[in-house]
Coordinates of C-alpha atoms in Angstrom, one line a residue:
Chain A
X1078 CA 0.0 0.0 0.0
X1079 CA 1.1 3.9 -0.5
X1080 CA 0.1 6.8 0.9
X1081 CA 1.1 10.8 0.4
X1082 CA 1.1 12.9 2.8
X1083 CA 1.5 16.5 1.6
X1084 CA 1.7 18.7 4.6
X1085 CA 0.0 22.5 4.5
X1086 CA -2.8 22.6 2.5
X1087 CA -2.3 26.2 1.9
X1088 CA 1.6 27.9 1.5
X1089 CA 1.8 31.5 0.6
X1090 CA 5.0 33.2 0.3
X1091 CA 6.1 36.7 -1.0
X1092 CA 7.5 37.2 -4.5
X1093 CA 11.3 36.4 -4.4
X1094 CA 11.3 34.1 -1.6
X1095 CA 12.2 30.6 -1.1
X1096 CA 9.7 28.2 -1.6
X1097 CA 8.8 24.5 0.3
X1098 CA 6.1 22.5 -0.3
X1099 CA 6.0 19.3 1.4
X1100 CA 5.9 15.5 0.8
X1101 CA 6.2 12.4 2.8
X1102 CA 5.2 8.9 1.4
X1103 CA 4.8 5.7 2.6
X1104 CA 5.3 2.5 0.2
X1105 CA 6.0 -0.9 0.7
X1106 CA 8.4 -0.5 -2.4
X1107 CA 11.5 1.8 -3.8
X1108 CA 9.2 4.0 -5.4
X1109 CA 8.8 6.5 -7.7
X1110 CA 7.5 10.2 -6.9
X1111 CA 6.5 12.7 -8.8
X1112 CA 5.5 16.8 -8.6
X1113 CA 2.4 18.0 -10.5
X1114 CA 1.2 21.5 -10.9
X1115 CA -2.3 22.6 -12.0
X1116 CA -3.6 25.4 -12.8
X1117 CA -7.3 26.6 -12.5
X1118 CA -9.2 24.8 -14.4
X1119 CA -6.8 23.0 -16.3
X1120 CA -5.2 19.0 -15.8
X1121 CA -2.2 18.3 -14.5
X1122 CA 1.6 19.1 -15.8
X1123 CA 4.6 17.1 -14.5
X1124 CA 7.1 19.1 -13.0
X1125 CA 9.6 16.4 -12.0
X1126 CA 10.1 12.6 -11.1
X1127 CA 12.3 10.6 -8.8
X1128 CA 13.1 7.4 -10.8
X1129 CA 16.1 6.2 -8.6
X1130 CA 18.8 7.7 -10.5
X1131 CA 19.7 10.7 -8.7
X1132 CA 18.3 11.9 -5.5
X1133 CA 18.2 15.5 -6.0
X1134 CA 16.0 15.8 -9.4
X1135 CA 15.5 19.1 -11.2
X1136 CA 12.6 19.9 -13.0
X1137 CA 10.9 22.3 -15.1
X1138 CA 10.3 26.3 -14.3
X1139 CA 13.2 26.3 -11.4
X1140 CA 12.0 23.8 -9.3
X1141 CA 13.4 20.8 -7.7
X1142 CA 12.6 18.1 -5.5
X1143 CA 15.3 15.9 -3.1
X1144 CA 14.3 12.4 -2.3
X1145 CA 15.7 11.1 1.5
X1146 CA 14.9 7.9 2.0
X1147 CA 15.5 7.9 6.0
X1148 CA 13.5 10.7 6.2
X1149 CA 10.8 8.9 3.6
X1150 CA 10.2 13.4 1.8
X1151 CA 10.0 14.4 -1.3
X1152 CA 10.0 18.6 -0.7
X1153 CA 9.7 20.3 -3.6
X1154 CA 11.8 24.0 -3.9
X1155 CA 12.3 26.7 -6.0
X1156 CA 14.6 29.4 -4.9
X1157 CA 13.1 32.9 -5.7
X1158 CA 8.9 32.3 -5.9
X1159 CA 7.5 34.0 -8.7
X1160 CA 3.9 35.3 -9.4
X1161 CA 3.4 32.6 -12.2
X1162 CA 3.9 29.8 -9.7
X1163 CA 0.7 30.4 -7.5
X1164 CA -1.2 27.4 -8.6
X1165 CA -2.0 24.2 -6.8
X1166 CA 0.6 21.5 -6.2
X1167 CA 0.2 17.5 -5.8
X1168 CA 2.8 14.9 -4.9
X1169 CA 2.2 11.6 -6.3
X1170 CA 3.7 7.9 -5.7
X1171 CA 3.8 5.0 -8.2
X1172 CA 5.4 1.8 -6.8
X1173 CA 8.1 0.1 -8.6
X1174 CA 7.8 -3.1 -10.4
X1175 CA 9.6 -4.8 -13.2
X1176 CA 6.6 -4.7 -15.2
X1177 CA 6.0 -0.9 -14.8
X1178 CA 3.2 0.5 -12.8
X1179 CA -0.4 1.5 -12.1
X1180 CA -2.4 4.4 -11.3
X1181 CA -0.5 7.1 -9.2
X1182 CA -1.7 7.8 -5.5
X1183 CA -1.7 11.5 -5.0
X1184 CA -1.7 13.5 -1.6
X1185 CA -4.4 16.3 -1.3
X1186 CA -2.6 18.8 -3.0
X1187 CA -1.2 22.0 -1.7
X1188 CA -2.5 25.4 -3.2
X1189 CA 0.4 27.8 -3.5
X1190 CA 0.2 31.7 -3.5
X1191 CA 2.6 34.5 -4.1
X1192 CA 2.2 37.2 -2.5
X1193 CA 3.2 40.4 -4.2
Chain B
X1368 CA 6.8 15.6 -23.6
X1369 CA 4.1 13.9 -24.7
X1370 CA -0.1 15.2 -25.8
X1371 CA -3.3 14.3 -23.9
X1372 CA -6.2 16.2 -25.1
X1373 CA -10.0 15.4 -24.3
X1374 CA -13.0 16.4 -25.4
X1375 CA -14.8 18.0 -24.8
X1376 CA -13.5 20.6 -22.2
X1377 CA -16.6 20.9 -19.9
X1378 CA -20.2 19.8 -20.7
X1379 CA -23.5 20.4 -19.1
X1380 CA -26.1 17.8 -19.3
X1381 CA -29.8 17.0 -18.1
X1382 CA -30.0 14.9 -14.9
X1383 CA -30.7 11.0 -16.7
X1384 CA -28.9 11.6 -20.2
X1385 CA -25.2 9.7 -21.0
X1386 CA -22.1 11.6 -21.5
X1387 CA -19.2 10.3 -23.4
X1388 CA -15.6 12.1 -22.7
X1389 CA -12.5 11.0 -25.2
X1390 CA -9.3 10.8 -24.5
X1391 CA -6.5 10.8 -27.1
X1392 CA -2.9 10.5 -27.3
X1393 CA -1.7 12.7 -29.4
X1394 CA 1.8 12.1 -30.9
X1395 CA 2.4 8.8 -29.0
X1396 CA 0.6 5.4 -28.4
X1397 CA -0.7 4.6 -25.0
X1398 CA -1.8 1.1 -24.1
X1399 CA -2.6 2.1 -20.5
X1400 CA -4.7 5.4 -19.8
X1401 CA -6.2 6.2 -16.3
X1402 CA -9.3 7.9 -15.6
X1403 CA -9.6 10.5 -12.6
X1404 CA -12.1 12.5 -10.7
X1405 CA -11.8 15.3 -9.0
X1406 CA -13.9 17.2 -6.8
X1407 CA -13.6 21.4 -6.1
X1408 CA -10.1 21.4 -3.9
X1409 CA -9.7 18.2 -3.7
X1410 CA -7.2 15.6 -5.2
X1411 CA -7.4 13.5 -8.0
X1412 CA -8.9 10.0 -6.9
X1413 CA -8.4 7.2 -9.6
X1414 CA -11.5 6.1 -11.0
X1415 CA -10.3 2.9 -13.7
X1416 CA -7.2 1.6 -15.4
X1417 CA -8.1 1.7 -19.0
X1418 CA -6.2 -1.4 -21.4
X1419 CA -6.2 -1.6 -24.6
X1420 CA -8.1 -4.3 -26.4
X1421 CA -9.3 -5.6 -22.7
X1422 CA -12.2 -4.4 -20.2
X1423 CA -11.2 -1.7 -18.3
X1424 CA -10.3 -1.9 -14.5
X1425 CA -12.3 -0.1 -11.8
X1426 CA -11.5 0.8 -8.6
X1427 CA -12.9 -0.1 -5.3
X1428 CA -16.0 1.8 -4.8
X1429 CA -16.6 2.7 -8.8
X1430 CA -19.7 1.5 -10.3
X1431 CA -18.2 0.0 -13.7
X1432 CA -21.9 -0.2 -15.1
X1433 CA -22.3 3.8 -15.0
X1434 CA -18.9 4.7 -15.7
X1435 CA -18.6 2.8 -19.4
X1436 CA -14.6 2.7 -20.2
X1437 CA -13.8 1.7 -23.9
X1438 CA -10.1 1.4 -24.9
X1439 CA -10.8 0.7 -28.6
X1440 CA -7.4 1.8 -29.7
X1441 CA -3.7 2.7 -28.8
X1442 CA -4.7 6.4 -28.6
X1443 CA -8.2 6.4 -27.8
X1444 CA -9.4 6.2 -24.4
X1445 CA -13.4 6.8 -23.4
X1446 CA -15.6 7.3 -20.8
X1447 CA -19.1 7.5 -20.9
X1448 CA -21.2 8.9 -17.7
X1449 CA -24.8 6.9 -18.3
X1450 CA -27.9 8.2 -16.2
X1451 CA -25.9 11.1 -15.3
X1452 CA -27.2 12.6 -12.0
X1453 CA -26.1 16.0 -9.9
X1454 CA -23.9 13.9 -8.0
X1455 CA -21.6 13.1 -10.9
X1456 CA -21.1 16.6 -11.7
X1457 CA -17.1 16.9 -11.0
X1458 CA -13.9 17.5 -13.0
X1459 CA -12.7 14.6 -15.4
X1460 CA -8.9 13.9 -15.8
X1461 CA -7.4 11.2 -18.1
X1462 CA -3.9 10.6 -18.5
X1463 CA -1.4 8.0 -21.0
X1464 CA 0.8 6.2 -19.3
X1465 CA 4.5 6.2 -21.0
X1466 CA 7.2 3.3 -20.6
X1467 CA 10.5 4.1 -20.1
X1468 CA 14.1 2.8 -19.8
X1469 CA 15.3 -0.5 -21.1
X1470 CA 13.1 -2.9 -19.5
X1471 CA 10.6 -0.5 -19.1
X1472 CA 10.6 -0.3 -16.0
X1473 CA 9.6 3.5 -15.6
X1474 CA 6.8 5.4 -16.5
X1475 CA 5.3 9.0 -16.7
X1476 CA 1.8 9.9 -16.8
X1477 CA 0.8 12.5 -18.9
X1478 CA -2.7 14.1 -18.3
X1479 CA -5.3 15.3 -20.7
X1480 CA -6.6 19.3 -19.5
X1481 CA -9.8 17.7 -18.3
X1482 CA -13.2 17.7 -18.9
X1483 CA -15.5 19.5 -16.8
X1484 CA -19.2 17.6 -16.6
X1485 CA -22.3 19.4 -14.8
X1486 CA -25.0 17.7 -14.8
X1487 CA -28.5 19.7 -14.2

């Protein structure tokens, strides 16, 4: 079984600053984790994955996400917020398999906003 | 990356009419797609794995006999809402699963923009 646990529903931070959003999983597997963004209205977009190469993954529009296995996170960063980013934010697991996976277990999502 | 689109982008129906909601890879071929729902600020919940040339599975809690998943081809996906009622009025997400790697062993799901269904 897996679980996401994304901590803060809400995050708001001022233009320019740093910005952490949360993720802890639980999974009975190495797994793989991912970031999505959406915006209103719209479906989701990837902004990075963990697939066991390296821990520290970077992704699209500045952000990136470390993996810690003792500490079981997934925190996703970006150093200097910017307006465009306010949008909600989900963390996802998929369990590993040699055969590939099924459907990806998000956490609740945390909404992002920027303040000016 | 790769291209999920749906159609259409948000419907409104009468309560007790069927609704059908496509979803196509665009540049790629997809023999797994996933149906989600989600409600206002809440996270996606899966709904069905969608296969290719085989019935569709649903997850626990999903009636499979009102939600109608076809898989008819490598880049066509639907789902049809039958009897639709008020209480099915929520977002609709798909998304194409993509192997990867030399056994692969990894994947990336890509999601369509979603199809918003109210039903009246």
């Amino acid at each position: 079984a897996q679980s996401v646990t994304q901590l803060g529903s809400h995050v708001s931070v001022s233009e320019g600053a740093l910005v952490l959003l949360r993720c802890n999983y639980s999974s009975s597997v190495p797994p793989y984790l991912f970031w999505y963004v959406q915006y209103p209205n719209q479906g989701l977009q990837l902004l990075l994955k963990y697939t066991s190469a390296a821990t520290l993954v970077k992704g699209i529009n500045g952000f990136e996400a470390e993996f810690k296995k003792s500490e079981t996170s997934f925190h996703l960063t970006k150093p200097s917020a910017h307006m465009s980013d306010a949008a909600e934010y989900f963390c996802a697991v998929s369990p590993y398999s040699g055969g590939g996976a099924d459907g990806l277990t998000f956490g609740k999502g945390t909404h992002l906003i920027i303040q000016p | 990356g790769a291209v999920v689109s749906q159609h259409p982008s948000w419907v409104i129906c009468k309560s007790g009419t069927s609704v059908k909601i496509e979803c196509r890879s665009l540049d790629f071929q997809a023999t797994t797609m996933f149906w989600y729902r989600q409600f206002p600020k809440q996270s996606l919940m899966l709904m069905a794995t969608s296969n290719e040339g085989s019935k569709a599975t649903y997850e626990q809690g999903v009636e499979k006999d009102k939600f109608l998943i076809n898989h008819a081809s490598l880049t066509l996906s639907t789902l049809t809402v039958t009897s639709a009622h008020p209480e099915d009025s929520s977002f609709y997400i798909c998304s194409a699963r993509v192997r990867e790697g030399l056994a692969g062993e990894q994947e990336t799901q890509y999601f369509g923009p979603g199809t918003r269904l109210l039903v009246l």
